[in-house]
Amino acid sequence: MPQVLLIPDSTVDAGYHHELRVVSGDDVQPSINALSNDTLRATKLHSIQGYTGTAIIFGCTLMDGDRVKCQAVCKLVTGQKRIDNVRREYRFYSNQLKPFQGTIVPTCIGLFGGIMRNEPRACLVTQFSGARVEDLQRTPWTFREELIYSFTGLHKVGVRYGLSQRFSEKHVLLRDDGHPVLFNFDVAEEHACQFDGSKVDLTPHQRKPPRNVSSAGRSRYFVFWGQCITEEMMCDIPAVLKLAPRTMAPEVAYGMIEHRIQMFHRDLDRRMKCEGFEREGNGLVTLPSSDDEV
């Protein structure tokens, strides 16, 4: 395991590097057992579009001596609360999430700590796993289905995103091969689920668990031009057009929003058909006629 992380800082001096050591236990001070020949050097630092939050997030190329180790993402934080958060995130990667690294969660390279600019700092380093998803509603149905299975896998090992943090696109990456990756576990928490899936009574041909079991809602809005377009607003196209960028031609804006609303209603119609089954008293599920099939 690498013991030292070198981060360049041109604001101090050309060629200057901050030296962070692998974190041991709950300490973010330099480790006295760090080995100089187990050093990673961050090069080609750049900001990553779509990564937001209170931490400093940057991408880089990690060098192991003269060899490129990987493309990485570094989450650099200061302040005790944020340091505690990334320490908790690292514990998740090292324990519950370890079997999933490189598949549904990023590969964790390590947690490093030390003094930078006279302040204790911690830096969580993970392998780059793709760009952040901007709009889940625009992803294929197969992508969202795989995302649900990923959540299920995390849930089984006792990990969930904190209740105070509503799940959103900011927790999902799109890997180069088209598969989803979950990240941002500094807001995650341990969870002992009391739900027993073996006790759910599913009947033949039923396409989904009962609504009170699945709790699967459907979005009644979409985000466009940086604004939330609700289902009610879709009935008033002129009102929606007022949200378009001022530099956009009216006919272009009209065509764009009309197409997006059509997509929304098409997807919503497909979803509602899949949810339109009602369990009768005898436990059977009434299926729609063949001309109503999705």
Short mmCIF file of N, CA and C in Angstrom, two decimals, residues 27 36 74 88 112 170 221 268:
data_model
loop_
_atom_site.label_atom_id
_atom_site.label_comp_id
_atom_site.label_asym_id
_atom_site.label_seq_id
_atom_site.Cartn_x
_atom_site.Cartn_y
_atom_site.Cartn_z
N ASP A 27 -5.62 9.32 13.26
CA ASP A 27 -4.67 10.43 13.21
C ASP A 27 -4.50 10.90 11.77
N SER A 36 9.73 5.98 2.23
CA SER A 36 9.93 6.94 1.15
C SER A 36 9.82 6.30 -0.23
N CYS A 74 -9.04 13.10 -6.24
CA CYS A 74 -8.63 13.41 -4.87
C CYS A 74 -9.66 14.32 -4.21
N ARG A 88 -14.68 8.48 7.77
CA ARG A 88 -15.78 7.51 7.77
C ARG A 88 -15.95 6.90 6.38
N PHE A 112 -4.87 9.86 3.02
CA PHE A 112 -3.61 10.47 3.42
C PHE A 112 -3.89 11.72 4.24
N LYS A 170 -25.87 13.42 -7.99
CA LYS A 170 -24.53 13.73 -7.49
C LYS A 170 -23.86 12.51 -6.87
N TYR A 221 -41.74 15.70 -12.62
CA TYR A 221 -41.05 16.89 -13.11
C TYR A 221 -39.78 16.47 -13.83
N LEU A 268 -43.32 8.52 -18.72
CA LEU A 268 -44.27 8.41 -17.62
C LEU A 268 -45.37 7.42 -17.95
#
